[in-house]
Amino acid sequence: MALLGCGSEGAGTPEPEACYEDTLTPEDLCSLFPDGCAAMVGDAPSLSGAVTVVPDDAGMPEGVVSQAAHNNLDIVVHQGRLFFAFRTAPSHYADPEVILYVVSTTDQKTWTLETSVHLNKDLREPRFLSRGDQLFLYFARLGEITLTFKPEAMMMTERKAGCIWTAPVEINPVADRPPSFIPWRARTIDGVSYLIGYYGGEAIYDLTGGETEVHWLTTEDGHTFSPVATNRGTGPDASVVLKGGSSETDFAFLENGDVIAVARNEAGEVAEGDLKFGSKICRAPAADLGNWTCTYDARKYDSPAVFRHGGSTYLVGRRHLLDDGAYDLMEDGLSPSDEALEYQLSYWGSPKRCSLWKVDPEALAVEYLLDLPSNGDTCFASVWPMADHHFLLYNYTSPLDDPDLSWRDGQFGTTSIYRVSLGLP
């Protein structure tokens, strides 16, 4: 069922004053940090102190009930308010008690409950899309059995006039594909709305050798989707930009219109005679946006968030602390399924950080810059521009007082969501 917050269809339209008069600006976001924004800018990236957002019994509205885990999240500024979606559950894993909350604010101190969703299923990957006066939330519905990853459908709810949120419905953005699409990022750039996500997620942890497909789509109404690369036709394969082992993928445009992207390659794929795991760093020309050329990286930048600033491309993604950080251990003599399982178990039992990286669009290489406040089960960041070369960044983490907590141990413990200001040169 969908739990009701600010409003829902059929519940009547609230009075206009219930739909907010206060608005915020990028400068307002800066004012919420002790040093503002401009004072932090230097020759290297800088971070403000972290402020916990949830759990927060004092700031969150009545109706928001925190469970032990807080992880999947997204933020967006829409019509002068900051909207924040997050998942809370008994643990990191699938559970029928999972709830997605959507709250909004103009000061990040006092929040209004917009809506919440509880479907007796696992709910993940909440992704806002703001286009004009429309605001959508896409998310994935999965199975409810712990330690499984069983995508069932992409869901959508839309915020209507009068701050009414529609009941969640299933949508499948690509015809002739199964309904198990996982939305990864949605955003509007220069008036064009994009959605990138993948099919085949069920094969990643089943070790069945099935392929994943990353699809890059655009929409003019938030409900129906078409391929970004129109020169590739309109069939179900026209929006595929990666096929093999890639799943979570994010992108940014360069000044010349080329696209740069980072994809998680956890399932592995054969290239140049070898089975490669980790990540793919990709680029496509403006004249042929569907034609991605990629290099392989042995590190795995889970939950990639890619964005541009000052002529540079940045990435926020998970950092593996074992040895040199490689996910691909280059094991020989194992079957593909045994190799994939060995890497997953090694990764699961090692400590993690959430980190800021820089992406070289020419070499298609990634450089480490700094760690965010992070430990254990961490890294599902959302980034939004503020003023004066600063970005608002939300992320989740296990408690910070044990710097060596493994990812496995963190996933069965408590996690919280915080915000920081990120200053960039």
Tab-separated table of N, CA and C in Angstrom, residues 98-200:
chain	number	residue	atom	x	y	z
A	98	VAL	N	10.400	-2.654	4.439
A	98	VAL	CA	11.037	-1.495	3.806
A	98	VAL	C	10.013	-0.395	3.528
A	99	ILE	N	10.398	0.851	3.829
A	99	ILE	CA	9.573	2.021	3.510
A	99	ILE	C	10.433	3.053	2.784
A	100	LEU	N	9.891	3.642	1.722
A	100	LEU	CA	10.481	4.811	1.081
A	100	LEU	C	9.730	6.047	1.553
A	101	TYR	N	10.459	7.026	2.069
A	101	TYR	CA	9.873	8.302	2.466
A	101	TYR	C	10.317	9.401	1.502
A	102	VAL	N	9.440	10.350	1.254
A	102	VAL	CA	9.779	11.582	0.546
A	102	VAL	C	9.421	12.739	1.471
A	103	VAL	N	10.413	13.580	1.781
A	103	VAL	CA	10.199	14.750	2.619
A	103	VAL	C	10.755	15.968	1.894
A	104	SER	N	10.349	17.168	2.315
A	104	SER	CA	10.836	18.388	1.673
A	104	SER	C	11.084	19.459	2.711
A	105	THR	N	11.887	20.466	2.317
A	105	THR	CA	12.305	21.498	3.264
A	105	THR	C	12.815	22.718	2.514
A	106	THR	N	12.897	23.847	3.224
A	106	THR	CA	13.629	25.014	2.720
A	106	THR	C	14.802	25.371	3.621
A	107	ASP	N	14.993	24.632	4.725
A	107	ASP	CA	16.109	24.959	5.616
A	107	ASP	C	16.911	23.734	6.073
A	108	GLN	N	16.511	22.523	5.655
A	108	GLN	CA	17.162	21.277	6.043
A	108	GLN	C	17.178	21.061	7.557
A	109	LYS	N	16.262	21.733	8.222
A	109	LYS	CA	16.110	21.550	9.664
A	109	LYS	C	14.696	21.085	9.989
A	110	THR	N	13.715	21.728	9.358
A	110	THR	CA	12.311	21.360	9.529
A	110	THR	C	11.814	20.779	8.217
A	111	TRP	N	11.281	19.567	8.278
A	111	TRP	CA	10.898	18.841	7.079
A	111	TRP	C	9.397	18.601	7.049
A	112	THR	N	8.850	18.533	5.843
A	112	THR	CA	7.448	18.203	5.617
A	112	THR	C	7.370	16.826	4.968
A	113	LEU	N	6.505	15.970	5.488
A	113	LEU	CA	6.299	14.656	4.882
A	113	LEU	C	5.468	14.818	3.619
A	114	GLU	N	6.047	14.452	2.483
A	114	GLU	CA	5.361	14.532	1.202
A	114	GLU	C	4.548	13.272	0.929
A	115	THR	N	5.197	12.135	1.000
A	115	THR	CA	4.529	10.857	0.792
A	115	THR	C	5.445	9.754	1.274
A	116	SER	N	4.924	8.549	1.393
A	116	SER	CA	5.729	7.382	1.735
A	116	SER	C	5.117	6.159	1.066
A	117	VAL	N	5.952	5.170	0.824
A	117	VAL	CA	5.527	3.983	0.089
A	117	VAL	C	5.962	2.737	0.847
A	118	HIS	N	5.006	1.860	1.088
A	118	HIS	CA	5.258	0.554	1.705
A	118	HIS	C	4.457	-0.473	0.918
A	119	LEU	N	5.161	-1.402	0.268
A	119	LEU	CA	4.499	-2.370	-0.611
A	119	LEU	C	4.740	-3.802	-0.159
A	120	ASN	N	5.237	-3.996	1.081
A	120	ASN	CA	5.594	-5.331	1.571
A	120	ASN	C	6.650	-5.989	0.687
A	121	LYS	N	7.473	-5.176	0.076
A	121	LYS	CA	8.545	-5.607	-0.809
A	121	LYS	C	9.780	-4.755	-0.532
A	122	ASP	N	10.915	-5.193	-1.077
A	122	ASP	CA	12.089	-4.341	-1.035
A	122	ASP	C	11.900	-3.210	-2.049
A	123	LEU	N	12.280	-1.999	-1.658
A	123	LEU	CA	12.172	-0.816	-2.505
A	123	LEU	C	13.528	-0.128	-2.512
A	124	ARG	N	14.064	0.133	-3.689
A	124	ARG	CA	15.417	0.683	-3.809
A	124	ARG	C	15.498	1.699	-4.946
A	125	GLU	N	16.683	2.327	-5.012
A	125	GLU	CA	17.030	3.236	-6.097
A	125	GLU	C	15.979	4.323	-6.324
A	126	PRO	N	15.597	5.095	-5.295
A	126	PRO	CA	14.700	6.229	-5.543
A	126	PRO	C	15.407	7.276	-6.388
A	127	ARG	N	14.757	7.738	-7.449
A	127	ARG	CA	15.365	8.708	-8.360
A	127	ARG	C	14.347	9.771	-8.746
A	128	PHE	N	14.633	11.026	-8.372
A	128	PHE	CA	13.785	12.143	-8.749
A	128	PHE	C	14.070	12.569	-10.188
A	129	LEU	N	13.023	13.020	-10.872
A	129	LEU	CA	13.166	13.720	-12.142
A	129	LEU	C	12.324	14.975	-12.071
A	130	SER	N	12.989	16.137	-12.115
A	130	SER	CA	12.314	17.432	-12.126
A	130	SER	C	12.370	17.986	-13.540
A	131	ARG	N	11.206	18.249	-14.131
A	131	ARG	CA	11.160	18.846	-15.465
A	131	ARG	C	10.031	19.871	-15.484
A	132	GLY	N	10.424	21.145	-15.516
A	132	GLY	CA	9.426	22.207	-15.457
A	132	GLY	C	8.684	22.169	-14.142
A	133	ASP	N	7.343	22.121	-14.215
A	133	ASP	CA	6.554	22.050	-12.991
A	133	ASP	C	6.237	20.617	-12.590
A	134	GLN	N	6.821	19.641	-13.298
A	134	GLN	CA	6.581	18.237	-12.989
A	134	GLN	C	7.699	17.686	-12.100
A	135	LEU	N	7.311	16.855	-11.134
A	135	LEU	CA	8.278	16.154	-10.304
A	135	LEU	C	7.863	14.686	-10.223
A	136	PHE	N	8.776	13.808	-10.634
A	136	PHE	CA	8.541	12.374	-10.603
A	136	PHE	C	9.510	11.728	-9.622
A	137	LEU	N	9.081	10.633	-9.032
A	137	LEU	CA	9.982	9.759	-8.300
A	137	LEU	C	9.863	8.369	-8.905
A	138	TYR	N	10.987	7.884	-9.447
A	138	TYR	CA	11.078	6.514	-9.927
A	138	TYR	C	11.801	5.683	-8.867
A	139	PHE	N	11.453	4.421	-8.766
A	139	PHE	CA	12.176	3.536	-7.857
A	139	PHE	C	11.968	2.094	-8.310
A	140	ALA	N	12.770	1.191	-7.750
A	140	ALA	CA	12.700	-0.216	-8.103
A	140	ALA	C	11.981	-0.998	-7.015
A	141	ARG	N	11.088	-1.882	-7.442
A	141	ARG	CA	10.462	-2.843	-6.529
A	141	ARG	C	11.121	-4.199	-6.744
A	142	LEU	N	11.563	-4.812	-5.640
A	142	LEU	CA	12.238	-6.092	-5.706
A	142	LEU	C	11.551	-7.077	-4.766
A	143	GLY	N	12.089	-8.306	-4.694
A	143	GLY	CA	11.545	-9.295	-3.785
A	143	GLY	C	11.798	-8.940	-2.333
A	144	GLU	N	11.227	-9.726	-1.440
A	144	GLU	CA	11.284	-9.401	-0.017
A	144	GLU	C	12.158	-10.358	0.785
A	145	ILE	N	12.837	-11.314	0.127
A	145	ILE	CA	13.612	-12.324	0.837
A	145	ILE	C	15.034	-11.813	1.079
A	146	THR	N	15.478	-11.831	2.332
A	146	THR	CA	16.798	-11.337	2.713
A	146	THR	C	17.895	-12.053	1.928
A	147	LEU	N	18.962	-11.282	1.602
A	147	LEU	CA	20.132	-11.772	0.871
A	147	LEU	C	19.802	-12.178	-0.557
A	148	THR	N	18.733	-11.628	-1.109
A	148	THR	CA	18.439	-11.819	-2.523
A	148	THR	C	18.296	-10.462	-3.200
A	149	PHE	N	18.543	-10.452	-4.508
A	149	PHE	CA	18.360	-9.250	-5.333
A	149	PHE	C	17.510	-9.671	-6.520
A	150	LYS	N	16.206	-9.493	-6.400
A	150	LYS	CA	15.248	-9.979	-7.381
A	150	LYS	C	14.409	-8.821	-7.931
A	151	PRO	N	14.915	-8.118	-8.946
A	151	PRO	CA	14.149	-7.005	-9.514
A	151	PRO	C	12.811	-7.475	-10.079
A	152	GLU	N	11.760	-6.743	-9.741
A	152	GLU	CA	10.422	-7.066	-10.242
A	152	GLU	C	9.889	-6.015	-11.198
A	153	ALA	N	10.049	-4.740	-10.856
A	153	ALA	CA	9.472	-3.689	-11.699
A	153	ALA	C	10.026	-2.335	-11.300
A	154	MET	N	10.045	-1.428	-12.262
A	154	MET	CA	10.268	-0.018	-11.979
A	154	MET	C	8.918	0.613	-11.657
A	155	MET	N	8.890	1.437	-10.610
A	155	MET	CA	7.671	2.090	-10.160
A	155	MET	C	7.811	3.599	-10.326
A	156	MET	N	6.669	4.282	-10.385
A	156	MET	CA	6.676	5.733	-10.521
A	156	MET	C	5.539	6.341	-9.713
A	157	THR	N	5.842	7.444	-9.032
A	157	THR	CA	4.817	8.292	-8.444
A	157	THR	C	5.114	9.727	-8.864
A	158	GLU	N	4.072	10.529	-9.064
A	158	GLU	CA	4.229	11.890	-9.582
A	158	GLU	C	3.572	12.876	-8.632
A	159	ARG	N	4.251	13.992	-8.410
A	159	ARG	CA	3.704	15.054	-7.564
A	159	ARG	C	2.861	15.988	-8.434
A	160	LYS	N	1.572	16.060	-8.137
A	160	LYS	CA	0.638	16.865	-8.914
A	160	LYS	C	0.394	18.213	-8.231
A	161	ALA	N	-0.362	19.077	-8.907
A	161	ALA	CA	-0.744	20.364	-8.331
A	161	ALA	C	-1.446	20.144	-7.000
A	162	GLY	N	-1.186	21.046	-6.061
A	162	GLY	CA	-1.756	20.895	-4.733
A	162	GLY	C	-0.966	19.945	-3.863
A	163	CYS	N	0.279	19.690	-4.239
A	163	CYS	CA	1.205	18.773	-3.553
A	163	CYS	C	0.594	17.391	-3.357
A	164	ILE	N	-0.112	16.924	-4.368
A	164	ILE	CA	-0.701	15.591	-4.356
A	164	ILE	C	0.257	14.615	-5.041
A	165	TRP	N	0.570	13.517	-4.406
A	165	TRP	CA	1.375	12.456	-5.003
A	165	TRP	C	0.461	11.320	-5.462
A	166	THR	N	0.668	10.867	-6.678
A	166	THR	CA	-0.157	9.792	-7.210
A	166	THR	C	0.228	8.456	-6.574
A	167	ALA	N	-0.688	7.505	-6.618
A	167	ALA	CA	-0.376	6.158	-6.160
A	167	ALA	C	0.699	5.556	-7.073
A	168	PRO	N	1.679	4.845	-6.519
A	168	PRO	CA	2.744	4.269	-7.353
A	168	PRO	C	2.192	3.271	-8.375
A	169	VAL	N	2.736	3.348	-9.581
A	169	VAL	CA	2.336	2.428	-10.648
A	169	VAL	C	3.593	1.853	-11.294
A	170	GLU	N	3.457	0.676	-11.891
A	170	GLU	CA	4.548	0.066	-12.638
A	170	GLU	C	4.685	0.735	-13.998
A	171	ILE	N	5.915	0.976	-14.414
A	171	ILE	CA	6.170	1.381	-15.796
A	171	ILE	C	7.405	0.627	-16.285
A	172	ASN	N	7.410	0.312	-17.555
A	172	ASN	CA	8.557	-0.361	-18.169
A	172	ASN	C	9.033	0.525	-19.309
A	173	PRO	N	10.214	1.166	-19.167
A	173	PRO	CA	10.597	2.194	-20.136
A	173	PRO	C	10.987	1.675	-21.510
A	174	VAL	N	11.252	0.366	-21.652
A	174	VAL	CA	11.658	-0.181	-22.940
A	174	VAL	C	10.711	-1.312	-23.314
A	175	ALA	N	10.014	-1.166	-24.425
A	175	ALA	CA	9.095	-2.204	-24.890
A	175	ALA	C	9.864	-3.474	-25.240
A	176	ASP	N	9.197	-4.594	-25.107
A	176	ASP	CA	9.766	-5.897	-25.458
A	176	ASP	C	10.924	-6.306	-24.558
A	177	ARG	N	11.011	-5.723	-23.373
A	177	ARG	CA	11.940	-6.161	-22.353
A	177	ARG	C	11.131	-6.587	-21.138
A	178	PRO	N	11.672	-7.486	-20.301
A	178	PRO	CA	10.942	-7.857	-19.078
A	178	PRO	C	10.745	-6.636	-18.196
A	179	PRO	N	9.835	-6.692	-17.235
A	179	PRO	CA	9.507	-5.484	-16.462
A	179	PRO	C	10.516	-5.117	-15.384
A	180	SER	N	11.661	-5.811	-15.322
A	180	SER	CA	12.561	-5.694	-14.176
A	180	SER	C	13.622	-4.614	-14.329
A	181	PHE	N	13.280	-3.489	-14.934
A	181	PHE	CA	14.226	-2.385	-15.122
A	181	PHE	C	14.584	-1.758	-13.779
A	182	ILE	N	15.889	-1.504	-13.571
A	182	ILE	CA	16.376	-0.801	-12.376
A	182	ILE	C	16.770	0.614	-12.783
A	183	PRO	N	16.048	1.660	-12.346
A	183	PRO	CA	16.464	3.026	-12.667
A	183	PRO	C	17.708	3.388	-11.863
A	184	TRP	N	18.683	4.002	-12.520
A	184	TRP	CA	19.876	4.363	-11.762
A	184	TRP	C	20.021	5.878	-11.592
A	185	ARG	N	19.945	6.665	-12.634
A	185	ARG	CA	19.976	8.131	-12.491
A	185	ARG	C	18.941	8.747	-13.416
A	186	ALA	N	18.321	9.824	-12.950
A	186	ALA	CA	17.394	10.606	-13.758
A	186	ALA	C	17.718	12.072	-13.531
A	187	ARG	N	17.746	12.844	-14.594
A	187	ARG	CA	18.033	14.275	-14.444
A	187	ARG	C	17.621	15.014	-15.707
A	188	THR	N	17.430	16.322	-15.572
A	188	THR	CA	17.148	17.189	-16.703
A	188	THR	C	18.344	18.098	-16.923
A	189	ILE	N	18.863	18.110	-18.145
A	189	ILE	CA	20.030	18.906	-18.510
A	189	ILE	C	19.669	19.751	-19.714
A	190	ASP	N	19.776	21.066	-19.577
A	190	ASP	CA	19.463	21.986	-20.677
A	190	ASP	C	18.099	21.689	-21.290
A	191	GLY	N	17.134	21.405	-20.432
A	191	GLY	CA	15.766	21.195	-20.872
A	191	GLY	C	15.446	19.806	-21.372
A	192	VAL	N	16.442	18.915	-21.413
A	192	VAL	CA	16.227	17.539	-21.874
A	192	VAL	C	16.281	16.612	-20.668
A	193	SER	N	15.293	15.733	-20.538
A	193	SER	CA	15.214	14.827	-19.395
A	193	SER	C	15.735	13.451	-19.776
A	194	TYR	N	16.589	12.890	-18.894
A	194	TYR	CA	17.253	11.623	-19.155
A	194	TYR	C	16.969	10.624	-18.034
A	195	LEU	N	16.986	9.349	-18.410
A	195	LEU	CA	16.927	8.242	-17.463
A	195	LEU	C	17.909	7.185	-17.942
A	196	ILE	N	18.785	6.732	-17.025
A	196	ILE	CA	19.692	5.645	-17.346
A	196	ILE	C	19.518	4.550	-16.302
A	197	GLY	N	19.491	3.308	-16.753
A	197	GLY	CA	19.293	2.183	-15.847
A	197	GLY	C	19.601	0.889	-16.572
A	198	TYR	N	19.226	-0.234	-15.964
A	198	TYR	CA	19.651	-1.503	-16.540
A	198	TYR	C	18.631	-2.621	-16.321
A	199	TYR	N	18.689	-3.588	-17.224
A	199	TYR	CA	17.961	-4.848	-17.124
A	199	TYR	C	18.969	-5.965	-16.817
A	200	GLY	N	18.465	-7.054	-16.243
A	200	GLY	CA	19.305	-8.226	-16.001
A	200	GLY	C	19.966	-8.263	-14.651
